[in-house]
mmCIF file of C-alpha atoms in Angstrom:
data_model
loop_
_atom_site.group_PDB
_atom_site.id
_atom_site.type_symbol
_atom_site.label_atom_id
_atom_site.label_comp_id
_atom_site.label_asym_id
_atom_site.label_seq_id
_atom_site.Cartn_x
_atom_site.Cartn_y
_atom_site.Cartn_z
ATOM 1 C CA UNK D 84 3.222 -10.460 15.221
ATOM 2 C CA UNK D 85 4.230 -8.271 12.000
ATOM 3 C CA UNK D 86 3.408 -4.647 12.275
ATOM 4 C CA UNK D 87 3.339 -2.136 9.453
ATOM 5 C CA UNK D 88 4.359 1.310 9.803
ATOM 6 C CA UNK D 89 2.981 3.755 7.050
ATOM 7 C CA UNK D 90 3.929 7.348 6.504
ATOM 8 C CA UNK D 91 4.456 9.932 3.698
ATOM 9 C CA UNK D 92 0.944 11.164 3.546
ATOM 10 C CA UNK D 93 -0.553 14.910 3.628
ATOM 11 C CA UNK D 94 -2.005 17.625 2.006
ATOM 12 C CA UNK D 95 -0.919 18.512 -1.948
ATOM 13 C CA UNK D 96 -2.579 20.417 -4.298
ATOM 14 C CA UNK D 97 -3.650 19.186 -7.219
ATOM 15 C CA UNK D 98 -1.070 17.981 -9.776
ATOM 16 C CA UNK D 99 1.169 17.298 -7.225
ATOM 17 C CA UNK D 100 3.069 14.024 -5.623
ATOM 18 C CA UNK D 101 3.439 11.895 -3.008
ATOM 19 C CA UNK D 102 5.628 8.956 -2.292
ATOM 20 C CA UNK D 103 4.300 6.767 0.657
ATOM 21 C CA UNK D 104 6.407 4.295 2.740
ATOM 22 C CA UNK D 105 5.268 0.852 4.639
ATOM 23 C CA UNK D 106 7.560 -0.930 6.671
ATOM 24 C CA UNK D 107 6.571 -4.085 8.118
ATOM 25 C CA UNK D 108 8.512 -5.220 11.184
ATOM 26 C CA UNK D 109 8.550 -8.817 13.716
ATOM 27 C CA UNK D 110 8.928 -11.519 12.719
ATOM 28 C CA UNK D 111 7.919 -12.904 9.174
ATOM 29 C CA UNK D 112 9.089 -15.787 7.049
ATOM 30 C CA UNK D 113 7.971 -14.531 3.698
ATOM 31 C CA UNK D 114 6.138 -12.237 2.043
ATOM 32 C CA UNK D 115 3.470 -13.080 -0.588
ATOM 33 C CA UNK D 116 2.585 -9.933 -2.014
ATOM 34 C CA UNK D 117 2.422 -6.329 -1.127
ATOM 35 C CA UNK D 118 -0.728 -3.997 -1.655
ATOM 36 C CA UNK D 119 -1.927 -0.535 -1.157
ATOM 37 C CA UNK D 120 -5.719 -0.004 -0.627
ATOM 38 C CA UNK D 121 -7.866 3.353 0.121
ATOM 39 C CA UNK D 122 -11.215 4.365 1.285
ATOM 40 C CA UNK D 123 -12.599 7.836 0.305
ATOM 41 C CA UNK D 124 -14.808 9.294 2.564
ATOM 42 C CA UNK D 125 -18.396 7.827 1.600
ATOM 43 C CA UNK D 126 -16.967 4.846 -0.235
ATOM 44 C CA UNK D 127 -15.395 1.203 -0.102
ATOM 45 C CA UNK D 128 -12.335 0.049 0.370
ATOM 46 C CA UNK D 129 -10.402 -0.135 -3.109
ATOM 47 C CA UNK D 130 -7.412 -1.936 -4.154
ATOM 48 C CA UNK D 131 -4.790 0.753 -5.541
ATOM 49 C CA UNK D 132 -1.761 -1.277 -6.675
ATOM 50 C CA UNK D 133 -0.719 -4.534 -5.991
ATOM 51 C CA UNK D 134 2.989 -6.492 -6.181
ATOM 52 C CA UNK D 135 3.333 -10.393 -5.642
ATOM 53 C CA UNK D 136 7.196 -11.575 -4.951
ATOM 54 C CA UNK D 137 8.124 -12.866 -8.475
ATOM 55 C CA UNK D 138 5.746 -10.991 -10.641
ATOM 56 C CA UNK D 139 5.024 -7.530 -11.662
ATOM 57 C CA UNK D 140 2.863 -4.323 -10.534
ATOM 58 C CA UNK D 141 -0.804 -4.228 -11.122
ATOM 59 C CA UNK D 142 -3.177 -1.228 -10.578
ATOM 60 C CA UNK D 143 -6.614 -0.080 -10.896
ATOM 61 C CA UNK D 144 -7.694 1.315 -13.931
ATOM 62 C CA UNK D 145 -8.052 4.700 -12.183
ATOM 63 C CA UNK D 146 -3.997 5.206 -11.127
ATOM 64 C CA UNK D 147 -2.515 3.678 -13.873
ATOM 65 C CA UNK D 148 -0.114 5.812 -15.371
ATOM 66 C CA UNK D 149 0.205 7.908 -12.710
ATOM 67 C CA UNK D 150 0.905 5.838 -9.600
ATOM 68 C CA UNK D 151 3.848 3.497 -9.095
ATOM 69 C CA UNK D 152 4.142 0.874 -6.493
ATOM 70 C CA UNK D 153 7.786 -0.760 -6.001
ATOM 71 C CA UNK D 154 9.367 -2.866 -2.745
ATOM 72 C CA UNK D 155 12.387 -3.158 -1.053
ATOM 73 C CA UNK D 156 12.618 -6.801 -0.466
ATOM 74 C CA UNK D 157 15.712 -6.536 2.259
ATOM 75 C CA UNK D 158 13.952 -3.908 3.846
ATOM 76 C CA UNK D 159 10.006 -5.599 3.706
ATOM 77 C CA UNK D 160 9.247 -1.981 2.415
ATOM 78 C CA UNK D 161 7.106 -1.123 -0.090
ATOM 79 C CA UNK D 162 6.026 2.199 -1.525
ATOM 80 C CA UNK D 163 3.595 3.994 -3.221
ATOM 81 C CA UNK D 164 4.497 6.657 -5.468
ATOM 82 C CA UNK D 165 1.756 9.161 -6.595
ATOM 83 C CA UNK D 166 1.748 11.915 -9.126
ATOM 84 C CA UNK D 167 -0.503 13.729 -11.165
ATOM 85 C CA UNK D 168 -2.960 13.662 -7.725
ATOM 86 C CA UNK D 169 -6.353 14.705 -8.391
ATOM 87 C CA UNK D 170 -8.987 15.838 -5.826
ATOM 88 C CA UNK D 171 -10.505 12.386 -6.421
ATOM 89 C CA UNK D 172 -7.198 10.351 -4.847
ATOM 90 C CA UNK D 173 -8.500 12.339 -1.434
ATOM 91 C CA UNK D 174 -8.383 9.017 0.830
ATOM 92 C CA UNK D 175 -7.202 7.315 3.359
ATOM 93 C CA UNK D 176 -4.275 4.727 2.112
ATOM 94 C CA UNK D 177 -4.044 1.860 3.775
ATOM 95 C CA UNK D 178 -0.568 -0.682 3.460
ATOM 96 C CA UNK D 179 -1.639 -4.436 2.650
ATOM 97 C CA UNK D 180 1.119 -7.025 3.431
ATOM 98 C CA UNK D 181 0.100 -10.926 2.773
ATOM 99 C CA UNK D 182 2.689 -13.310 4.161
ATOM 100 C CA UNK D 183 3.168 -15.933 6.805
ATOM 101 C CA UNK D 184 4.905 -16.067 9.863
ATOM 102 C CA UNK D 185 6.144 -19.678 10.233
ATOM 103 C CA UNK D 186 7.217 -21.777 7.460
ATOM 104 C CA UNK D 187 4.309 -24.341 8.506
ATOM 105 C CA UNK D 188 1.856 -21.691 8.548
ATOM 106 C CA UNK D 189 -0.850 -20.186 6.112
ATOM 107 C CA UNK D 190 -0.892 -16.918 4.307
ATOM 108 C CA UNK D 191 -2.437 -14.178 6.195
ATOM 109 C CA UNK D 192 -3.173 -10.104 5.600
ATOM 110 C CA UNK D 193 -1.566 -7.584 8.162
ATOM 111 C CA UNK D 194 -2.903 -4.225 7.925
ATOM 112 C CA UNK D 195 -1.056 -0.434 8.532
ATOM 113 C CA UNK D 196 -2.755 1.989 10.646
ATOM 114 C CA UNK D 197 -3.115 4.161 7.349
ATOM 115 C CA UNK D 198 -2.186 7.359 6.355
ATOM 116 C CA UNK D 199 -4.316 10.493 5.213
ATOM 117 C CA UNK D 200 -4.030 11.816 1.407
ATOM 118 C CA UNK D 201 -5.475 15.041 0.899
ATOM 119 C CA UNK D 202 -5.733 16.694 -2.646
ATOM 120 C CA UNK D 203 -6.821 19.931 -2.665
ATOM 121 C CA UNK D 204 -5.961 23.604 -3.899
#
């Protein structure tokens, strides 16, 4: 089964950066596209940024600019890289991988245990 490993989250002050990092290991036949998501505390789930094999980054209207999501295909990696952080970014960030296992098999979402972002001065 694929597991994905997050880390690179913890406290900055505001204005600063922070560059996550999911792995995902086991065996996987391809990779659809990668995603980073995160829930505030109080709110839904959100999609952050988004990267499907053959096209190009997406993001919500509220990181754009600021955040930059690129992969490491050899590796299955992808990352997250945040500046300008505002108290607002204070979430939980979870790593989104959508890919198959088997070449006979369907698309399916594997999740990271997530890793804490804290803004604050």
């Amino acid at each position: 089964q694929v597991q994905l490993v997050e880390s690179g989250g913890g406290l900055v002050q505001p204005g600063g950066s922070l560059r996550l990092s999911c792995a995902a290991s086991g065996t996987i036949f391809s990779i659809n596209a990668m995603r980073w998501y995160r829930r505030a505390p109080g709110k839904q789930r959100e999609l952050v940024a988004a990267i499907a094999t053959g096209g190009t980054p997406d993001y919500a209207d509220s990181v754009k600019g600021r955040f930059t999501i690129s992969r490491d295909n050899a590796k299955n990696t992808v990352y997250l890289q945040m500046n300008s952080l505002k108290p607002e970014d204070t979430a939980v960030y979870y790593c989104n991988v959508e890919g198959r296992v088997r070449l006979w098999s369907g698309a399916q979402d594997y999740w990271g245990q997530g890793t804490q972002v804290t803004v604050s001065s």
